[in-house]
Amino acid sequence: MSGNRAASLKDVAEAAGVSVTTVSRLLNGSLQLPLDTKERIEKAIRDLRYQPNPHARRLSRGRSETIGLVVPDIANPFFATFVAAVEQEADRRGLALSLHVTLNRPGREVSYVTALARNHVDGLIFVTNHPDDGELGALINQTGKVVIVDEDVPSAMVPKLFCDNEEGGYLAGRHLADHGHRRVVYIGGPKDMISTRRRSSGLERALMERGGAFEVTRYEGSFTVEFGRQAAHRFIDEGKQATGIFASSDEIAIGLIEVLLAEGVSIPGEVSVIGFDDVSPLHLFAPPLTAIRQPVRALGERALALLLETNWQEPESLHSEELLPVEIVVRNSVAPPAKNKKQRR
C-alpha cells in the first residue's frame, strides 16, 4: 500500500484474512465474530490506521443519523435559540443536524422539504411563520417523518409541538385585568396563524372572566420589529383610549416601545405593555418589560425527542398535538390605568 494513500476497507480485510463484508458488518454492529477473528480485524485497523467513513457506515445501516431542520430565520433571537437547542440535543444523541433557512418564503419551504425528502435524513423538524394554502401540508404528508413545531400547518397529518399560546394570552389578559385594564390593544402576527388566534382567544377569556364590559382592539400583521413600529404609530394616530397593550412577540414589542418612547408615551404611566416570548433581553428595557415566557430551549429539545420517539407505522400517533407550558415574568411595565391620561395627537 502506498504511504500516501489512506487505508481502505479492502486493505483491512486482506490484512486480517477475512472478507470485506465481514469487516463492514463488524464495524456497523450487525455481526458477532469469534474473539480471535475480531482481534485480528481490530489489529489490522490499528496497524493500517484505517479511518471508517461514517457516512458509508450510516447508509449501510439504512440510516443517515442526520436530522433536517427547517426554520424561517436565524437572525431572530427566538429561532436562533431554538436552533441552538436542537443542535445541542442532536449532538448529545450522536446525531448530525442539517439546517435550512427559508427566509419565510413558501417557495423555499417547498423546495427544502422536497430536497430533504430525497436525501438521506432520518426525519425533519419543520417551522413555518406564515399561513399555508394547502400545498405545504400536502407535501409534508407525502414526505413523512416530519414534526411541525411552533406554528401550525393545518392540513399536515403529522405530530405537532406548540407552546401553550392560549394559556399565554390568558396569563397576559389576567395580569392586565388584575391591574384594572378593560380596554386593551392586541398586536399579533398574521390573523390566520394558530399563535395569533390562540393568544387573542386567551386574552379575551381572561378579560371576560373578570366580569364587566371590556374592549379588545386587534392589530394583526407580522411578528416583526417594523410591524411593532407601525402598530405604535397607528395606536397614537387613532387616539385609542386603551390603557393596556399585549404585544405578542419580542420583535413586535421592541418596535412598539421604540416608537412609544420616542413619541413621549409613558410606560406604564400612560399605557401598560406586556410582551410575549421573553427571549430578547427584555429585563434591560426601560422599564423592564413584563412578558409571557416561552420555553424555547425545551421546545427545541422536545422537538427532536418527539421526532425520534414517534412510531411512524401507527397512524394514531401521527395526529398528536403536544403543548409546552408558558409562564408570566412580571417586571415593571404594567400598572393601574392613569386617572388623567393626557391626550394623544
One Martini backbone bead per residue (centre of mass of N, CA, C, O) as a GRO file, in nm:
protein
  345
    1MET     BB    1   0.095   0.036   0.023
    2SER     BB    2   0.076   0.353  -0.005
    3GLY     BB    3   0.181   0.619   0.197
    4ASN     BB    4  -0.050   0.826   0.059
    5ARG     BB    5  -0.270   0.613   0.119
    6ALA     BB    6  -0.553   0.535   0.238
    7ALA     BB    7  -0.704   0.308   0.399
    8SER     BB    8  -0.906   0.038   0.332
    9LEU     BB    9  -1.130  -0.207   0.367
   10LYS     BB   10  -0.967  -0.408   0.194
   11ASP     BB   11  -0.701  -0.389   0.349
   12VAL     BB   12  -0.812  -0.499   0.613
   13ALA     BB   13  -0.915  -0.771   0.510
   14GLU     BB   14  -0.640  -0.878   0.409
   15ALA     BB   15  -0.484  -0.853   0.682
   16ALA     BB   16  -0.711  -1.045   0.837
   17GLY     BB   17  -0.841  -1.273   0.647
   18VAL     BB   18  -1.106  -1.140   0.524
   19SER     BB   19  -1.386  -1.002   0.437
   20VAL     BB   20  -1.537  -0.710   0.365
   21THR     BB   21  -1.813  -0.781   0.490
   22THR     BB   22  -1.709  -0.851   0.771
   23VAL     BB   23  -1.594  -0.575   0.844
   24SER     BB   24  -1.849  -0.408   0.797
   25ARG     BB   25  -2.034  -0.561   1.006
   26LEU     BB   26  -1.862  -0.503   1.251
   27LEU     BB   27  -1.875  -0.187   1.236
   28ASN     BB   28  -2.211  -0.184   1.232
   29GLY     BB   29  -2.311  -0.425   1.443
   30SER     BB   30  -2.422  -0.703   1.262
   31LEU     BB   31  -2.170  -0.882   1.391
   32GLN     BB   32  -2.061  -1.184   1.534
   33LEU     BB   33  -1.736  -1.280   1.651
   34PRO     BB   34  -1.473  -1.426   1.708
   35LEU     BB   35  -1.226  -1.312   1.899
   36ASP     BB   36  -0.982  -1.358   1.705
   37THR     BB   37  -1.108  -1.216   1.459
   38LYS     BB   38  -1.161  -0.943   1.588
   39GLU     BB   39  -0.863  -0.886   1.665
   40ARG     BB   40  -0.748  -0.888   1.376
   41ILE     BB   41  -0.911  -0.650   1.273
   42GLU     BB   42  -0.828  -0.440   1.487
   43LYS     BB   43  -0.524  -0.456   1.421
   44ALA     BB   44  -0.546  -0.367   1.126
   45ILE     BB   45  -0.665  -0.092   1.186
   46ARG     BB   46  -0.426   0.012   1.352
   47ASP     BB   47  -0.189  -0.040   1.155
   48LEU     BB   48  -0.343   0.123   0.908
   49ARG     BB   49  -0.517   0.362   1.004
   50TYR     BB   50  -0.818   0.326   0.987
   51GLN     BB   51  -1.095   0.528   0.853
   52PRO     BB   52  -1.406   0.538   0.880
   53ASN     BB   53  -1.699   0.597   0.701
   54PRO     BB   54  -1.973   0.734   0.840
   55HIS     BB   55  -2.169   0.748   0.601
   56ALA     BB   56  -2.146   0.455   0.510
   57ARG     BB   57  -2.234   0.330   0.778
   58ARG     BB   58  -2.516   0.453   0.783
   59LEU     BB   59  -2.618   0.335   0.514
   60SER     BB   60  -2.579   0.033   0.596
   61ARG     BB   61  -2.819   0.084   0.823
   62GLY     BB   62  -3.045   0.288   0.692
   63ARG     BB   63  -2.899   0.550   0.807
   64SER     BB   64  -2.784   0.891   0.869
   65GLU     BB   65  -2.792   1.052   1.145
   66THR     BB   66  -2.981   1.288   1.023
   67ILE     BB   67  -3.128   1.605   1.080
   68GLY     BB   68  -3.379   1.810   0.977
   69LEU     BB   69  -3.392   2.184   0.965
   70VAL     BB   70  -3.666   2.419   0.941
   71VAL     BB   71  -3.644   2.777   0.915
   72PRO     BB   72  -3.708   3.118   0.869
   73ASP     BB   73  -3.482   3.212   1.090
   74ILE     BB   74  -3.163   3.339   1.264
   75ALA     BB   75  -3.183   3.642   1.366
   76ASN     BB   76  -3.393   3.559   1.544
   77PRO     BB   77  -3.380   3.477   1.873
   78PHE     BB   78  -3.583   3.249   1.876
   79PHE     BB   79  -3.454   3.073   1.644
   80ALA     BB   80  -3.167   3.063   1.751
   81THR     BB   81  -3.237   2.914   2.014
   82PHE     BB   82  -3.374   2.671   1.886
   83VAL     BB   83  -3.138   2.568   1.714
   84ALA     BB   84  -2.939   2.529   1.948
   85ALA     BB   85  -3.109   2.313   2.095
   86VAL     BB   86  -3.115   2.102   1.871
   87GLU     BB   87  -2.809   2.073   1.833
   88GLN     BB   88  -2.743   1.978   2.125
   89GLU     BB   89  -2.930   1.731   2.123
   90ALA     BB   90  -2.805   1.591   1.881
   91ASP     BB   91  -2.520   1.567   2.000
   92ARG     BB   92  -2.601   1.398   2.250
   93ARG     BB   93  -2.716   1.164   2.036
   94GLY     BB   94  -2.519   1.147   1.777
   95LEU     BB   95  -2.619   1.374   1.578
   96ALA     BB   96  -2.694   1.535   1.291
   97LEU     BB   97  -2.737   1.868   1.134
   98SER     BB   98  -2.967   2.008   0.888
   99LEU     BB   99  -2.974   2.341   0.788
  100HIS     BB  100  -3.268   2.548   0.694
  101VAL     BB  101  -3.340   2.866   0.540
  102THR     BB  102  -3.640   3.040   0.414
  103LEU     BB  103  -3.733   3.342   0.476
  104ASN     BB  104  -4.048   3.282   0.471
  105ARG     BB  105  -4.075   3.117   0.195
  106PRO     BB  106  -4.271   2.902   0.033
  107GLY     BB  107  -4.079   2.805  -0.196
  108ARG     BB  108  -3.845   2.721  -0.003
  109GLU     BB  109  -3.998   2.516   0.160
  110VAL     BB  110  -4.067   2.321  -0.068
  111SER     BB  111  -3.775   2.270  -0.164
  112TYR     BB  112  -3.666   2.155   0.106
  113VAL     BB  113  -3.861   1.922   0.147
  114THR     BB  114  -3.797   1.783  -0.119
  115ALA     BB  115  -3.491   1.748  -0.079
  116LEU     BB  116  -3.502   1.596   0.197
  117ALA     BB  117  -3.669   1.352   0.092
  118ARG     BB  118  -3.418   1.257  -0.102
  119ASN     BB  119  -3.242   1.240   0.125
  120HIS     BB  120  -3.028   1.136   0.405
  121VAL     BB  121  -3.278   1.154   0.632
  122ASP     BB  122  -3.457   1.070   0.933
  123GLY     BB  123  -3.578   1.369   0.959
  124LEU     BB  124  -3.816   1.651   1.031
  125ILE     BB  125  -3.796   1.986   1.136
  126PHE     BB  126  -4.074   2.221   1.124
  127VAL     BB  127  -4.080   2.584   1.050
  128THR     BB  128  -4.320   2.832   1.039
  129ASN     BB  129  -4.456   3.197   0.958
  130HIS     BB  130  -4.717   3.110   0.781
  131PRO     BB  131  -4.963   3.052   0.593
  132ASP     BB  132  -5.141   2.780   0.431
  133ASP     BB  133  -5.280   2.656   0.112
  134GLY     BB  134  -5.188   2.319   0.117
  135GLU     BB  135  -4.919   2.243  -0.021
  136LEU     BB  136  -4.738   2.186   0.224
  137GLY     BB  137  -4.911   1.971   0.363
  138ALA     BB  138  -4.906   1.764   0.131
  139LEU     BB  139  -4.597   1.729   0.127
  140ILE     BB  140  -4.561   1.633   0.418
  141ASN     BB  141  -4.739   1.378   0.389
  142GLN     BB  142  -4.544   1.248   0.176
  143THR     BB  143  -4.276   1.246   0.339
  144GLY     BB  144  -4.256   1.212   0.628
  145LYS     BB  145  -4.104   1.244   0.919
  146VAL     BB  146  -4.263   1.502   1.057
  147VAL     BB  147  -4.223   1.792   1.266
  148ILE     BB  148  -4.429   2.038   1.396
  149VAL     BB  149  -4.335   2.377   1.495
  150ASP     BB  150  -4.508   2.652   1.666
  151GLU     BB  151  -4.656   2.631   1.381
  152ASP     BB  152  -4.913   2.564   1.172
  153VAL     BB  153  -5.014   2.290   0.942
  154PRO     BB  154  -5.326   2.191   0.914
  155SER     BB  155  -5.307   1.951   0.679
  156ALA     BB  156  -5.102   1.812   0.851
  157MET     BB  157  -5.040   1.455   0.941
  158VAL     BB  158  -4.860   1.530   1.214
  159PRO     BB  159  -4.669   1.597   1.454
  160LYS     BB  160  -4.723   1.850   1.719
  161LEU     BB  161  -4.545   2.150   1.852
  162PHE     BB  162  -4.642   2.366   2.119
  163CYS     BB  163  -4.714   2.630   2.275
  164ASP     BB  164  -4.932   2.778   2.512
  165ASN     BB  165  -5.100   3.029   2.376
  166GLU     BB  166  -5.364   3.061   2.537
  167GLU     BB  167  -5.234   3.080   2.814
  168GLY     BB  168  -5.068   3.329   2.749
  169GLY     BB  169  -5.308   3.517   2.696
  170TYR     BB  170  -5.437   3.475   2.972
  171LEU     BB  171  -5.206   3.584   3.151
  172ALA     BB  172  -5.211   3.866   3.027
  173GLY     BB  173  -5.510   3.936   3.083
  174ARG     BB  174  -5.506   3.894   3.391
  175HIS     BB  175  -5.290   4.105   3.456
  176LEU     BB  176  -5.442   4.345   3.342
  177ALA     BB  177  -5.707   4.307   3.503
  178ASP     BB  178  -5.574   4.323   3.792
  179HIS     BB  179  -5.498   4.641   3.704
  180GLY     BB  180  -5.778   4.754   3.546
  181HIS     BB  181  -5.794   4.653   3.252
  182ARG     BB  182  -6.042   4.691   2.963
  183ARG     BB  183  -5.857   4.833   2.745
  184VAL     BB  184  -5.721   4.655   2.463
  185VAL     BB  185  -5.430   4.589   2.274
  186TYR     BB  186  -5.374   4.363   2.003
  187ILE     BB  187  -5.055   4.239   1.881
  188GLY     BB  188  -5.018   4.048   1.589
  189GLY     BB  189  -4.998   3.836   1.361
  190PRO     BB  190  -5.121   3.653   1.149
  191LYS     BB  191  -5.461   3.578   1.154
  192ASP     BB  192  -5.418   3.254   1.063
  193MET     BB  193  -5.257   3.194   1.303
  194ILE     BB  194  -5.242   3.008   1.584
  195SER     BB  195  -5.110   3.216   1.774
  196THR     BB  196  -5.299   3.453   1.725
  197ARG     BB  197  -5.567   3.319   1.804
  198ARG     BB  198  -5.493   3.203   2.089
  199ARG     BB  199  -5.396   3.462   2.229
  200SER     BB  200  -5.659   3.616   2.188
  201SER     BB  201  -5.847   3.415   2.331
  202GLY     BB  202  -5.709   3.427   2.610
  203LEU     BB  203  -5.745   3.726   2.660
  204GLU     BB  204  -6.057   3.731   2.653
  205ARG     BB  205  -6.111   3.522   2.873
  206ALA     BB  206  -5.988   3.686   3.106
  207LEU     BB  207  -6.165   3.940   3.081
  208MET     BB  208  -6.437   3.791   3.114
  209GLU     BB  209  -6.389   3.665   3.400
  210ARG     BB  210  -6.386   3.959   3.541
  211GLY     BB  211  -6.599   4.114   3.424
  212GLY     BB  212  -6.759   4.317   3.241
  213ALA     BB  213  -6.658   4.550   3.040
  214PHE     BB  214  -6.483   4.513   2.720
  215GLU     BB  215  -6.189   4.593   2.500
  216VAL     BB  216  -6.063   4.470   2.178
  217THR     BB  217  -5.791   4.563   1.981
  218ARG     BB  218  -5.675   4.474   1.649
  219TYR     BB  219  -5.337   4.409   1.538
  220GLU     BB  220  -5.255   4.249   1.227
  221GLY     BB  221  -4.944   4.091   1.072
  222SER     BB  222  -4.633   4.069   1.214
  223PHE     BB  223  -4.323   3.934   1.364
  224THR     BB  224  -4.208   4.250   1.380
  225VAL     BB  225  -4.059   4.547   1.427
  226GLU     BB  226  -4.209   4.708   1.208
  227PHE     BB  227  -4.495   4.637   1.305
  228GLY     BB  228  -4.463   4.765   1.582
  229ARG     BB  229  -4.434   5.051   1.473
  230GLN     BB  230  -4.701   5.068   1.322
  231ALA     BB  231  -4.882   5.016   1.568
  232ALA     BB  232  -4.794   5.263   1.731
  233HIS     BB  233  -4.884   5.479   1.530
  234ARG     BB  234  -5.178   5.392   1.523
  235PHE     BB  235  -5.241   5.429   1.821
  236ILE     BB  236  -5.181   5.732   1.824
  237ASP     BB  237  -5.348   5.839   1.575
  238GLU     BB  238  -5.632   5.712   1.689
  239GLY     BB  239  -5.665   5.765   1.999
  240LYS     BB  240  -5.661   5.543   2.191
  241GLN     BB  241  -5.809   5.434   2.513
  242ALA     BB  242  -5.620   5.239   2.577
  243THR     BB  243  -5.422   5.093   2.868
  244GLY     BB  244  -5.341   4.824   2.707
  245ILE     BB  245  -5.071   4.606   2.580
  246PHE     BB  246  -5.043   4.316   2.359
  247ALA     BB  247  -4.737   4.183   2.258
  248SER     BB  248  -4.682   3.877   2.059
  249SER     BB  249  -4.366   3.972   2.059
  250ASP     BB  250  -4.056   4.082   2.081
  251GLU     BB  251  -4.042   4.236   1.813
  252ILE     BB  252  -4.294   4.403   1.850
  253ALA     BB  253  -4.215   4.533   2.120
  254ILE     BB  254  -3.967   4.686   2.021
  255GLY     BB  255  -4.112   4.870   1.813
  256LEU     BB  256  -4.323   4.988   2.001
  257ILE     BB  257  -4.137   5.119   2.220
  258GLU     BB  258  -3.971   5.298   2.041
  259VAL     BB  259  -4.212   5.485   1.963
  260LEU     BB  260  -4.341   5.559   2.232
  261LEU     BB  261  -4.088   5.698   2.351
  262ALA     BB  262  -4.044   5.902   2.116
  263GLU     BB  263  -4.357   6.017   2.175
  264GLY     BB  264  -4.395   6.030   2.502
  265VAL     BB  265  -4.494   5.753   2.606
  266SER     BB  266  -4.578   5.618   2.900
  267ILE     BB  267  -4.411   5.343   3.077
  268PRO     BB  268  -4.701   5.279   3.259
  269GLY     BB  269  -4.843   5.558   3.294
  270GLU     BB  270  -5.023   5.545   3.013
  271VAL     BB  271  -4.916   5.248   2.921
  272SER     BB  272  -4.942   4.913   2.917
  273VAL     BB  273  -4.700   4.631   2.877
  274ILE     BB  274  -4.699   4.312   2.701
  275GLY     BB  275  -4.519   4.035   2.618
  276PHE     BB  276  -4.366   3.776   2.394
  277ASP     BB  277  -4.120   3.504   2.489
  278ASP     BB  278  -3.847   3.606   2.637
  279VAL     BB  279  -3.555   3.618   2.470
  280SER     BB  280  -3.499   3.884   2.498
  281PRO     BB  281  -3.365   4.164   2.691
  282LEU     BB  282  -3.626   4.285   2.867
  283HIS     BB  283  -3.479   4.365   3.144
  284LEU     BB  284  -3.327   4.625   2.991
  285PHE     BB  285  -3.549   4.792   2.984
  286ALA     BB  286  -3.739   5.118   2.980
  287PRO     BB  287  -3.892   4.938   3.124
  288PRO     BB  288  -3.917   4.644   3.230
  289LEU     BB  289  -4.063   4.367   3.066
  290THR     BB  290  -4.345   4.217   3.064
  291ALA     BB  291  -4.380   3.849   3.009
  292ILE     BB  292  -4.424   3.578   2.804
  293ARG     BB  293  -4.273   3.264   2.848
  294GLN     BB  294  -4.099   3.064   2.639
  295PRO     BB  295  -3.966   2.728   2.606
  296VAL     BB  296  -3.741   2.714   2.370
  297ARG     BB  297  -3.540   2.493   2.448
  298ALA     BB  298  -3.754   2.276   2.506
  299LEU     BB  299  -3.868   2.277   2.221
  300GLY     BB  300  -3.615   2.168   2.080
  301GLU     BB  301  -3.575   1.908   2.244
  302ARG     BB  302  -3.863   1.787   2.199
  303ALA     BB  303  -3.866   1.775   1.891
  304LEU     BB  304  -3.653   1.553   1.867
  305ALA     BB  305  -3.782   1.342   2.049
  306LEU     BB  306  -4.047   1.316   1.887
  307LEU     BB  307  -3.920   1.218   1.625
  308LEU     BB  308  -3.786   0.956   1.760
  309GLU     BB  309  -4.053   0.835   1.915
  310THR     BB  310  -4.221   0.799   1.679
  311ASN     BB  311  -4.463   0.586   1.534
  312TRP     BB  312  -4.479   0.569   1.184
  313GLN     BB  313  -4.683   0.302   1.171
  314GLU     BB  314  -4.892   0.473   1.348
  315PRO     BB  315  -5.155   0.676   1.283
  316GLU     BB  316  -5.229   0.778   1.572
  317SER     BB  317  -4.937   0.921   1.624
  318LEU     BB  318  -4.978   1.153   1.384
  319HIS     BB  319  -5.233   1.319   1.553
  320SER     BB  320  -5.063   1.507   1.738
  321GLU     BB  321  -5.075   1.743   2.027
  322GLU     BB  322  -4.828   1.943   2.187
  323LEU     BB  323  -4.790   2.120   2.501
  324LEU     BB  324  -4.614   2.386   2.636
  325PRO     BB  325  -4.546   2.568   2.895
  326VAL     BB  326  -4.609   2.883   3.035
  327GLU     BB  327  -4.501   3.215   3.157
  328ILE     BB  328  -4.495   3.483   3.381
  329VAL     BB  329  -4.294   3.786   3.374
  330VAL     BB  330  -4.260   4.014   3.623
  331ARG     BB  331  -4.226   4.363   3.610
  332ASN     BB  332  -4.261   4.729   3.503
  333SER     BB  333  -4.508   4.759   3.256
  334VAL     BB  334  -4.740   4.741   3.483
  335ALA     BB  335  -5.032   4.942   3.560
  336PRO     BB  336  -5.257   5.127   3.654
  337PRO     BB  337  -5.463   5.335   3.533
  338ALA     BB  338  -5.474   5.645   3.454
  339LYS     BB  339  -5.685   5.903   3.546
  340ASN     BB  340  -5.506   6.125   3.368
  341LYS     BB  341  -5.495   6.123   3.047
  342LYS     BB  342  -5.326   6.221   2.792
  343GLN     BB  343  -5.346   6.352   2.494
  344ARG     BB  344  -5.340   6.238   2.175
  345ARG     BB  345  -5.277   6.303   1.839
   0.00000   0.00000   0.00000
